[in-house]
PDB file of C-alpha atoms in Angstrom:
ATOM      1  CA  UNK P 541      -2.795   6.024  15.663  1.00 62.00           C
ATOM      2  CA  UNK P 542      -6.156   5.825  14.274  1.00 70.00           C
ATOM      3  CA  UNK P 543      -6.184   6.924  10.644  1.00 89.00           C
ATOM      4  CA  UNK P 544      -9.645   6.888   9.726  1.00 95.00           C
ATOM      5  CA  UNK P 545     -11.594   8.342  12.511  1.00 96.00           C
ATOM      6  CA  UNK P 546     -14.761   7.196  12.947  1.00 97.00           C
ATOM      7  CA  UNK P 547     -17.879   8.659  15.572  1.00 96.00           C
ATOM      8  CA  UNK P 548     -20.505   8.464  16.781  1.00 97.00           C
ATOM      9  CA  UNK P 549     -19.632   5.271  18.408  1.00 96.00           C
ATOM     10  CA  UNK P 550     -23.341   4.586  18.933  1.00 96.00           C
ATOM     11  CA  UNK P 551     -26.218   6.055  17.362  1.00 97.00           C
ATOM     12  CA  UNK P 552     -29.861   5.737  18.220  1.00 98.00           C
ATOM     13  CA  UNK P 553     -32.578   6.682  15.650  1.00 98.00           C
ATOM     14  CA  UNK P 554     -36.553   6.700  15.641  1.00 98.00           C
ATOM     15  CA  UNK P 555     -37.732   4.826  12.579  1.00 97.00           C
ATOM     16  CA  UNK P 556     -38.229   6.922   9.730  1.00 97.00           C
ATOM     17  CA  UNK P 557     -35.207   9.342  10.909  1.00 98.00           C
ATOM     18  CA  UNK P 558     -32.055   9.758   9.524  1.00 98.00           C
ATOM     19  CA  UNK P 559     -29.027   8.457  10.276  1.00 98.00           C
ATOM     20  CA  UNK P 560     -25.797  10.077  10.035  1.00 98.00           C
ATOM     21  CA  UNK P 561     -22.441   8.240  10.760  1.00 98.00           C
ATOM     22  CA  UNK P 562     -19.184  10.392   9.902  1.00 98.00           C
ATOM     23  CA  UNK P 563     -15.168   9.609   9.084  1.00 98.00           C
ATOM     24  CA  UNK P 564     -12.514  11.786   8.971  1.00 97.00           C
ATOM     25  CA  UNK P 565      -8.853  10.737   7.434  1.00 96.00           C
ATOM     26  CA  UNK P 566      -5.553  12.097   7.013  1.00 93.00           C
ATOM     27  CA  UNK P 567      -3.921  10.421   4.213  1.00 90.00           C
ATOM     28  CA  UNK P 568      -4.255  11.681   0.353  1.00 90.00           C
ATOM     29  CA  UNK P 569      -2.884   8.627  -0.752  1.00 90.00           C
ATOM     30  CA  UNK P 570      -6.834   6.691   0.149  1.00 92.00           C
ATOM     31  CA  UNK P 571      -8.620   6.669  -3.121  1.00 91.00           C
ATOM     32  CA  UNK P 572     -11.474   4.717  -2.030  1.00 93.00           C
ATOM     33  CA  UNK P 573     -13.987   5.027   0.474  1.00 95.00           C
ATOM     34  CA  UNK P 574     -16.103   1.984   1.357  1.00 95.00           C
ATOM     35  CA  UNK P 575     -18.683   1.403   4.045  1.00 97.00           C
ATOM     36  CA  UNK P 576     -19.667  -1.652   5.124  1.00 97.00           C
ATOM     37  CA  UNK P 577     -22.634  -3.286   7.172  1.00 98.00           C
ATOM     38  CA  UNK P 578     -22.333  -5.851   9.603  1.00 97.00           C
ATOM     39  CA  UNK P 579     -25.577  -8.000  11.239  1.00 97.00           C
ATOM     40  CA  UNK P 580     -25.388  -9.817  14.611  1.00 93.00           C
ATOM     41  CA  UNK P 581     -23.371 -12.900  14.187  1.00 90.00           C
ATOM     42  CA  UNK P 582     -22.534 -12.370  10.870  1.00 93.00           C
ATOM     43  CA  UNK P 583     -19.446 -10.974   8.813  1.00 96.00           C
ATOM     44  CA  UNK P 584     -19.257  -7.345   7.033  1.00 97.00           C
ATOM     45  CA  UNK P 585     -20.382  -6.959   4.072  1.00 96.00           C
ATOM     46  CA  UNK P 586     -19.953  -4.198   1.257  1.00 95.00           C
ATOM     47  CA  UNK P 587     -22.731  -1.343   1.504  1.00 97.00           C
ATOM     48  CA  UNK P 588     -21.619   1.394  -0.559  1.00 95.00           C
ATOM     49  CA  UNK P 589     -18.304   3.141  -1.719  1.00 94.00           C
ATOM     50  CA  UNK P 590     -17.490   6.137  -3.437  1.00 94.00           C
ATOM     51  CA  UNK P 591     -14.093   7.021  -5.112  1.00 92.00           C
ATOM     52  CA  UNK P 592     -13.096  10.559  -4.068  1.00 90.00           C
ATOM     53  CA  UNK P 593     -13.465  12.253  -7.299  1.00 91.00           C
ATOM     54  CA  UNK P 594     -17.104  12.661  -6.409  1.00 93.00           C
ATOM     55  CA  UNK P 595     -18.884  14.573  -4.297  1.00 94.00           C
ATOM     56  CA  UNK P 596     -22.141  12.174  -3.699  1.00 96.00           C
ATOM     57  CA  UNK P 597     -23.508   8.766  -4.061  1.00 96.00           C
ATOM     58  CA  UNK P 598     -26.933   7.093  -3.682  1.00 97.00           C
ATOM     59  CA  UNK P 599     -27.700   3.901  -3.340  1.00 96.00           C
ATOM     60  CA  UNK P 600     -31.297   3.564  -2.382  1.00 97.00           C
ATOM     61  CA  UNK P 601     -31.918   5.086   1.073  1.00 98.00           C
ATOM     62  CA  UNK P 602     -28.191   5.267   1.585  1.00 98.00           C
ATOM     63  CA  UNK P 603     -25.768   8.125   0.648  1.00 97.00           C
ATOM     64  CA  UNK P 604     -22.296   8.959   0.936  1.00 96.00           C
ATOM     65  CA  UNK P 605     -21.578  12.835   1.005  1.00 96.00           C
ATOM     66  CA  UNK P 606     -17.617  13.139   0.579  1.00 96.00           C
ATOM     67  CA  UNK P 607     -15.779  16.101   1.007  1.00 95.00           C
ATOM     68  CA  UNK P 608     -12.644  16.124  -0.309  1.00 93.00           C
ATOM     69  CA  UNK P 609     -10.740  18.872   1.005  1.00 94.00           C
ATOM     70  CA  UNK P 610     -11.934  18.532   4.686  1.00 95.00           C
ATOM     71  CA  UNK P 611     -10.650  15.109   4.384  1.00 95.00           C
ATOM     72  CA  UNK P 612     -14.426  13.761   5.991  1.00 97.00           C
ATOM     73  CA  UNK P 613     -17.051  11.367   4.834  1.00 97.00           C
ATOM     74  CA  UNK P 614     -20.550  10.196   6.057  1.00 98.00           C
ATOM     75  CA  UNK P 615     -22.860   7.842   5.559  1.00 98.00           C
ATOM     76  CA  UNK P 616     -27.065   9.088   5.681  1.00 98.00           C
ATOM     77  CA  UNK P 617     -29.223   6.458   6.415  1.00 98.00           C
ATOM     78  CA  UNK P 618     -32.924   8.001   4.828  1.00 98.00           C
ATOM     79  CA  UNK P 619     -36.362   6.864   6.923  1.00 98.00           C
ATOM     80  CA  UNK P 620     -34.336   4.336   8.934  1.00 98.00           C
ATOM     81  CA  UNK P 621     -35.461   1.182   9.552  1.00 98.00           C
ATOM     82  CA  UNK P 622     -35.341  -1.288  12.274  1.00 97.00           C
ATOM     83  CA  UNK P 623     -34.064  -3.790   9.914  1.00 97.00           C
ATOM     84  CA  UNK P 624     -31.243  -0.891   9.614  1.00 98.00           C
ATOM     85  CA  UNK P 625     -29.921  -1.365  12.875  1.00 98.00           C
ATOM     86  CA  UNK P 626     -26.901  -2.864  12.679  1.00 98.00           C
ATOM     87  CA  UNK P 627     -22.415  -2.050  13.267  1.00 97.00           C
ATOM     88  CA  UNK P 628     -21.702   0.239  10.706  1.00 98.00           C
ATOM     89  CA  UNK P 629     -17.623   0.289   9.329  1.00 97.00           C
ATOM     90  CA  UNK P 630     -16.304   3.122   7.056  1.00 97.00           C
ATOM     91  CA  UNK P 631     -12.882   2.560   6.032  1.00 96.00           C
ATOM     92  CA  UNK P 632     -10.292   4.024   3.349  1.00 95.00           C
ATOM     93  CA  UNK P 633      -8.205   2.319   0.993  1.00 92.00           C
ATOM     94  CA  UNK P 634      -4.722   2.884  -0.993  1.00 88.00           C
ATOM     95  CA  UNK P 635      -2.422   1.263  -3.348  1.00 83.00           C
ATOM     96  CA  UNK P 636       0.041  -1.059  -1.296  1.00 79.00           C
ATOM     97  CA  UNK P 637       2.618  -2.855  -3.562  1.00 78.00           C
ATOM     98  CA  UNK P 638       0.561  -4.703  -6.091  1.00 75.00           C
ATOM     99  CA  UNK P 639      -1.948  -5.137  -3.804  1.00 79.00           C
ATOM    100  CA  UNK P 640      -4.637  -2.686  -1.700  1.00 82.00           C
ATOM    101  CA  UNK P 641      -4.584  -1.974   1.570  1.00 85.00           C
ATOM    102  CA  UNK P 642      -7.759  -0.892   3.347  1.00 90.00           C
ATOM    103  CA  UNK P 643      -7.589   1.133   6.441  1.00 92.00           C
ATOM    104  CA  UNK P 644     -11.158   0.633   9.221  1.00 95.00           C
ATOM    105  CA  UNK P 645     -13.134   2.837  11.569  1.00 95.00           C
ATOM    106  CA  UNK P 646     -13.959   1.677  14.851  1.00 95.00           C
ATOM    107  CA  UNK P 647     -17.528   1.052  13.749  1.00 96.00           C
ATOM    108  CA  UNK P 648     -20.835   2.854  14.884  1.00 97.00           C
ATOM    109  CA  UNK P 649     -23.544   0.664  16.373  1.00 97.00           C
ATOM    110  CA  UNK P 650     -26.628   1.828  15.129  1.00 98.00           C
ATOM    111  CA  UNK P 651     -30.049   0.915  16.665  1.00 98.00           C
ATOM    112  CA  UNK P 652     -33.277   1.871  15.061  1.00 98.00           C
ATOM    113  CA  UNK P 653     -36.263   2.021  17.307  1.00 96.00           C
ATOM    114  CA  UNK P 654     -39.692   0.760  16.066  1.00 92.00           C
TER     115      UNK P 654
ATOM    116  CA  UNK G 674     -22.336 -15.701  -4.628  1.00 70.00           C
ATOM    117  CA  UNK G 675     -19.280 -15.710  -2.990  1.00 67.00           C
ATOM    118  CA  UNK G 676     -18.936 -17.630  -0.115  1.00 91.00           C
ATOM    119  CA  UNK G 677     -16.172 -17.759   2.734  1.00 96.00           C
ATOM    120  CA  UNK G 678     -16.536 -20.314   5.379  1.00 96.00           C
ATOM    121  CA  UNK G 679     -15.475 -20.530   8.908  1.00 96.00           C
ATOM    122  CA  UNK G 680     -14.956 -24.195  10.536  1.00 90.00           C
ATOM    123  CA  UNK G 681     -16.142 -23.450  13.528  1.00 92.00           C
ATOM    124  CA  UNK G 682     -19.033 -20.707  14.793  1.00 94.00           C
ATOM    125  CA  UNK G 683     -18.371 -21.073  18.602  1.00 96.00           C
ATOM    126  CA  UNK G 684     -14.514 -22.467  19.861  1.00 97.00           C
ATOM    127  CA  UNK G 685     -13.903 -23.129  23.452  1.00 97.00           C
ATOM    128  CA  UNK G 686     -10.173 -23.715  24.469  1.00 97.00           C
ATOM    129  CA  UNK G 687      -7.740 -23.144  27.661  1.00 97.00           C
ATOM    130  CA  UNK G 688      -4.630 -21.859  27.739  1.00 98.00           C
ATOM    131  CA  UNK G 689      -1.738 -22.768  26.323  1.00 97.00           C
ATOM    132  CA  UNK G 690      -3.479 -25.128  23.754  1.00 97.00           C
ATOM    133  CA  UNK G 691      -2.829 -24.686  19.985  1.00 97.00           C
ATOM    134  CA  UNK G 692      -5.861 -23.332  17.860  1.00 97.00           C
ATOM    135  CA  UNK G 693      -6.494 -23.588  14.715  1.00 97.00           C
ATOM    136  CA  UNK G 694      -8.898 -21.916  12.912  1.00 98.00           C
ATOM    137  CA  UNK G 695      -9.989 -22.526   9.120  1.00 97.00           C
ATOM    138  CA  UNK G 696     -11.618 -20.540   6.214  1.00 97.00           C
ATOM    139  CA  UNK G 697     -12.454 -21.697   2.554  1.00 97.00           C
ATOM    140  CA  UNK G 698     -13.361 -19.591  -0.250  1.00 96.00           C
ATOM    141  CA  UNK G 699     -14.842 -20.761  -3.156  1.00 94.00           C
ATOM    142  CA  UNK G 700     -14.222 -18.071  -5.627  1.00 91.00           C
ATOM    143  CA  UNK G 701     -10.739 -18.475  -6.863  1.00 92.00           C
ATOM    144  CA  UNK G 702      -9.395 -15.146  -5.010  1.00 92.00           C
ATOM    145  CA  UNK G 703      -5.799 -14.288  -4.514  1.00 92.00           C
ATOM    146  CA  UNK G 704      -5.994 -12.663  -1.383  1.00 93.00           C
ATOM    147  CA  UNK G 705      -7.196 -13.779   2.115  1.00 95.00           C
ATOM    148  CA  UNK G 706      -7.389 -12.355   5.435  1.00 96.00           C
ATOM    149  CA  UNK G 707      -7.373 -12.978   9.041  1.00 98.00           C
ATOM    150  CA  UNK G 708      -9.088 -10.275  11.123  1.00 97.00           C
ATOM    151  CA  UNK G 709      -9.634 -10.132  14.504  1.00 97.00           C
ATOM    152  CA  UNK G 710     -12.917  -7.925  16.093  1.00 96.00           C
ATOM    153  CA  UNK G 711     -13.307  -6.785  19.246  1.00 94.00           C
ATOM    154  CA  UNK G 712     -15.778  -4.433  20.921  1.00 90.00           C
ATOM    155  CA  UNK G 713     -14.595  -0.667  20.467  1.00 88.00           C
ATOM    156  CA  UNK G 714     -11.220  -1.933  18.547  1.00 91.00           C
ATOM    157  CA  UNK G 715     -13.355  -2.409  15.029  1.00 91.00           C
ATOM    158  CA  UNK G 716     -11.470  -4.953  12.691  1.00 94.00           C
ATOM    159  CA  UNK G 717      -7.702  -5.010  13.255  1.00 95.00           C
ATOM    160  CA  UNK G 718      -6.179  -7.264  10.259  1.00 95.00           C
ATOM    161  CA  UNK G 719      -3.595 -10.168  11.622  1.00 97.00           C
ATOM    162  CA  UNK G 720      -2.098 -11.425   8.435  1.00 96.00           C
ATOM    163  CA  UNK G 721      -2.934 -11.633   5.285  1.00 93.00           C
ATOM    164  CA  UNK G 722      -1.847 -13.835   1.965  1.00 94.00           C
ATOM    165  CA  UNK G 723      -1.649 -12.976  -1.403  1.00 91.00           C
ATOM    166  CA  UNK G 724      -0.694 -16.152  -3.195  1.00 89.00           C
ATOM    167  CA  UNK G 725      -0.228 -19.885  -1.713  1.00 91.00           C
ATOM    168  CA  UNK G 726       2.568 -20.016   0.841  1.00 86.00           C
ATOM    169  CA  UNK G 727       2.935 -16.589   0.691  1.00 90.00           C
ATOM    170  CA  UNK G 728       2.030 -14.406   3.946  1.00 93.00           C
ATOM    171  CA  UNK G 729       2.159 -11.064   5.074  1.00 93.00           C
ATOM    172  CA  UNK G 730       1.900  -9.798   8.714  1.00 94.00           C
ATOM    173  CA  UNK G 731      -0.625  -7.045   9.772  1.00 93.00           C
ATOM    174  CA  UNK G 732      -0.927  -4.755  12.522  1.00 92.00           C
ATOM    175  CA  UNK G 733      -1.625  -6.856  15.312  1.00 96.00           C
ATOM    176  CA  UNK G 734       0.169 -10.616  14.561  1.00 97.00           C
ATOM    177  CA  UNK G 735       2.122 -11.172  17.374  1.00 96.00           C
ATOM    178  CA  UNK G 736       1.170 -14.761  19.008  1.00 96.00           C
ATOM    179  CA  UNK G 737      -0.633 -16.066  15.587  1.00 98.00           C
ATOM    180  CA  UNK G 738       0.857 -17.694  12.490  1.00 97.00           C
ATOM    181  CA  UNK G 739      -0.883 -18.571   9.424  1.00 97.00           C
ATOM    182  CA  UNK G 740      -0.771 -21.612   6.768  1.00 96.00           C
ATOM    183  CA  UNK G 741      -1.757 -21.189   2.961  1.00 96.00           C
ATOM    184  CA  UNK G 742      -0.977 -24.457   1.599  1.00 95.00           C
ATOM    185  CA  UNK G 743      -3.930 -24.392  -1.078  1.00 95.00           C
ATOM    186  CA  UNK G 744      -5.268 -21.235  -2.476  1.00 95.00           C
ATOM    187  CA  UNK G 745      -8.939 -21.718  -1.302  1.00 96.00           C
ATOM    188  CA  UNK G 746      -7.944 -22.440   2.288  1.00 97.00           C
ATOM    189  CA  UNK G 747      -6.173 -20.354   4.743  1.00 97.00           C
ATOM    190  CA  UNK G 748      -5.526 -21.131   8.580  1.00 97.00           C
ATOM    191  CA  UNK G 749      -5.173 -19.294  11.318  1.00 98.00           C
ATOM    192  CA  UNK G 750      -3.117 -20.585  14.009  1.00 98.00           C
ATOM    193  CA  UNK G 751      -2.958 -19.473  17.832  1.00 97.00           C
ATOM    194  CA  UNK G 752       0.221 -21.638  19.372  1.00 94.00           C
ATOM    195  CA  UNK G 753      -0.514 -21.159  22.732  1.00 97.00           C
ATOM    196  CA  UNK G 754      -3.476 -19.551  23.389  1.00 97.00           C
ATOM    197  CA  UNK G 755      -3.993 -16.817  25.743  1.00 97.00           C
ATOM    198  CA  UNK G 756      -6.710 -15.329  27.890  1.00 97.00           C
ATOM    199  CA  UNK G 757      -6.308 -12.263  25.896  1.00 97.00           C
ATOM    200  CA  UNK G 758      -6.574 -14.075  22.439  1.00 98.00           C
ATOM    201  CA  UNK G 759     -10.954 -14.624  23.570  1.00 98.00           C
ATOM    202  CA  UNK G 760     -11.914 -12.733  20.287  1.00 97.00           C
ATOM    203  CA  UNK G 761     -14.014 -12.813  17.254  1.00 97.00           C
ATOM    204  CA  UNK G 762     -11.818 -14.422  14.380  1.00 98.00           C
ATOM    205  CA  UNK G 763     -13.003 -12.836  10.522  1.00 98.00           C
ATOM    206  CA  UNK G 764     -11.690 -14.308   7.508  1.00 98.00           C
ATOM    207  CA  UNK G 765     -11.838 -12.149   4.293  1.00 96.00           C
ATOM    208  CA  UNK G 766     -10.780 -12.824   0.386  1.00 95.00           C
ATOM    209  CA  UNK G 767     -10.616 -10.997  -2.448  1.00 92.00           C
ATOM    210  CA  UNK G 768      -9.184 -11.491  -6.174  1.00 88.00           C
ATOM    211  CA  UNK G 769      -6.649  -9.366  -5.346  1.00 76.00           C
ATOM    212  CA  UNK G 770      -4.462  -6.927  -7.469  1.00 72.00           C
ATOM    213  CA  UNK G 771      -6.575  -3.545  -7.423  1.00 70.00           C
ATOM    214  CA  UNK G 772      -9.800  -5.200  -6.055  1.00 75.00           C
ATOM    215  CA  UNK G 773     -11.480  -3.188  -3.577  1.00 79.00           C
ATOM    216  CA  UNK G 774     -14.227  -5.160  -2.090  1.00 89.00           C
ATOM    217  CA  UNK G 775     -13.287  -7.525   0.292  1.00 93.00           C
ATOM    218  CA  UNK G 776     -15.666 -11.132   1.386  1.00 95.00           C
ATOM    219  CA  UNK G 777     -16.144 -11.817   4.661  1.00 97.00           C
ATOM    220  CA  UNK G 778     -17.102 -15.081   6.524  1.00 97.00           C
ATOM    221  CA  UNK G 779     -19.424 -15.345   9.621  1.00 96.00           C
ATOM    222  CA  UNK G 780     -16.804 -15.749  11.923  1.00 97.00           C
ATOM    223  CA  UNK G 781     -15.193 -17.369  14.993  1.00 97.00           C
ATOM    224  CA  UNK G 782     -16.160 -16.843  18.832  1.00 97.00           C
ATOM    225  CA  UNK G 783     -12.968 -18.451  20.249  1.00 98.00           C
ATOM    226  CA  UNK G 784     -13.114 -17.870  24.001  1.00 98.00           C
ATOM    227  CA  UNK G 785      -9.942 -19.132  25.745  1.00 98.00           C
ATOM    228  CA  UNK G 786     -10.125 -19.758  29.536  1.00 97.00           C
TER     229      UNK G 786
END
């Protein structure tokens, strides 16, 4: 049972476009919503996150629009760049004994074309 | 910077051997993981410790073991390897408690054959 549903599962862009990855989730318990980038041959690493007591958050050319009630959240890549094109992870996170416990998407494999 | 290190980039090994895989950290965290990534399977976490010598298991640690015998080091072991154990290996810290943001290292391409 996935619990953070993640699509598209790839994504191609032209450079300049946007990208848009999305995630949907069931539990109300997550309380924080990370995304994270990951480069051929190398290991994820933190993008962006947004707590869900906010609608939006910008970061550059990269946004997370959260919606709350629907239970979805995406990522908007602005004038993508080839140097953009990389696995995308959105994941969800919640309060597990004293610790956290962070729930992952499939990923999205994003290319950018030049 | 935070860095988490992998001992090996590439691993080659046949079945039934024992594997082990290493990661330091060199930020003092509390918390390491052992992820494993596979193509249309995203990250699926193995085990994960909290404190030295102590472990927890994940959603997929059937067939692996861990070792935390010093906080900044945490093993991943593979007792007798199997065809179906060819993966990239990601270990992960954090300082633990409420922190969000976990560290990754570069990983491990252990193909078994």
């Amino acid at each position: 049972q996935q619990q953070v549903k993640q699509s598209p599962q790839s994504l191609i862009v032209q450079k300049g476009g946007i990208s848009i990855i999305n995630c949907a989730y069931e539990n109300t318990a997550f309380d924080y919503f990370p995304w994270y980038q990951q480069f051929p041959g190398k290991g994820p690493a933190l993008l962006i996150a947004i707590r869900p007591d906010v609608s939006e958050k910008k970061e550059g050319r990269f946004t997370i629009s959260f919606n709350k009630s629907a239970k979805q959240f995406s990522l908007h890549i602005m004038d993508s760049q080839p140097g953009d094109s990389a696995t995308y992870f959105c994941a969800a996170s919640r309060r597990a004994g004293n610790n956290r416990k962070l729930i992952w998407g499939l990923g999205t494999s994003l290319a950018v074309n030049p | 910077d935070v860095k988490v290190t992998q001992s090996s980039r590439y691993l080659v090994k046949r079945t039934g051997e024992k594997v082990f895989l290493e990661c330091v950290q060199d930020m003092d965290h509390e918390n390491m993981f052992w992820y494993r990534q596979d193509p249309g399977l995203g990250l699926r976490l193995i085990y994960f410790s909290y404190d030295v010598k102590m472990k927890e298991k994940g959603d997929i640690p059937e067939g692996y073991s861990v070792s935390r015998e010093k906080k900044e080091r945490f093993s991943l072991i593979l007792e007798s390897a199997s065809t179906n154990q060819t993966s990239m290996y990601l270990c992960a810290s954090n300082t633990g408690g409420s922190s969000y943001e976990q560290y990754f290292g570069p990983g491990t391409r252990l193909t078994v054959t």
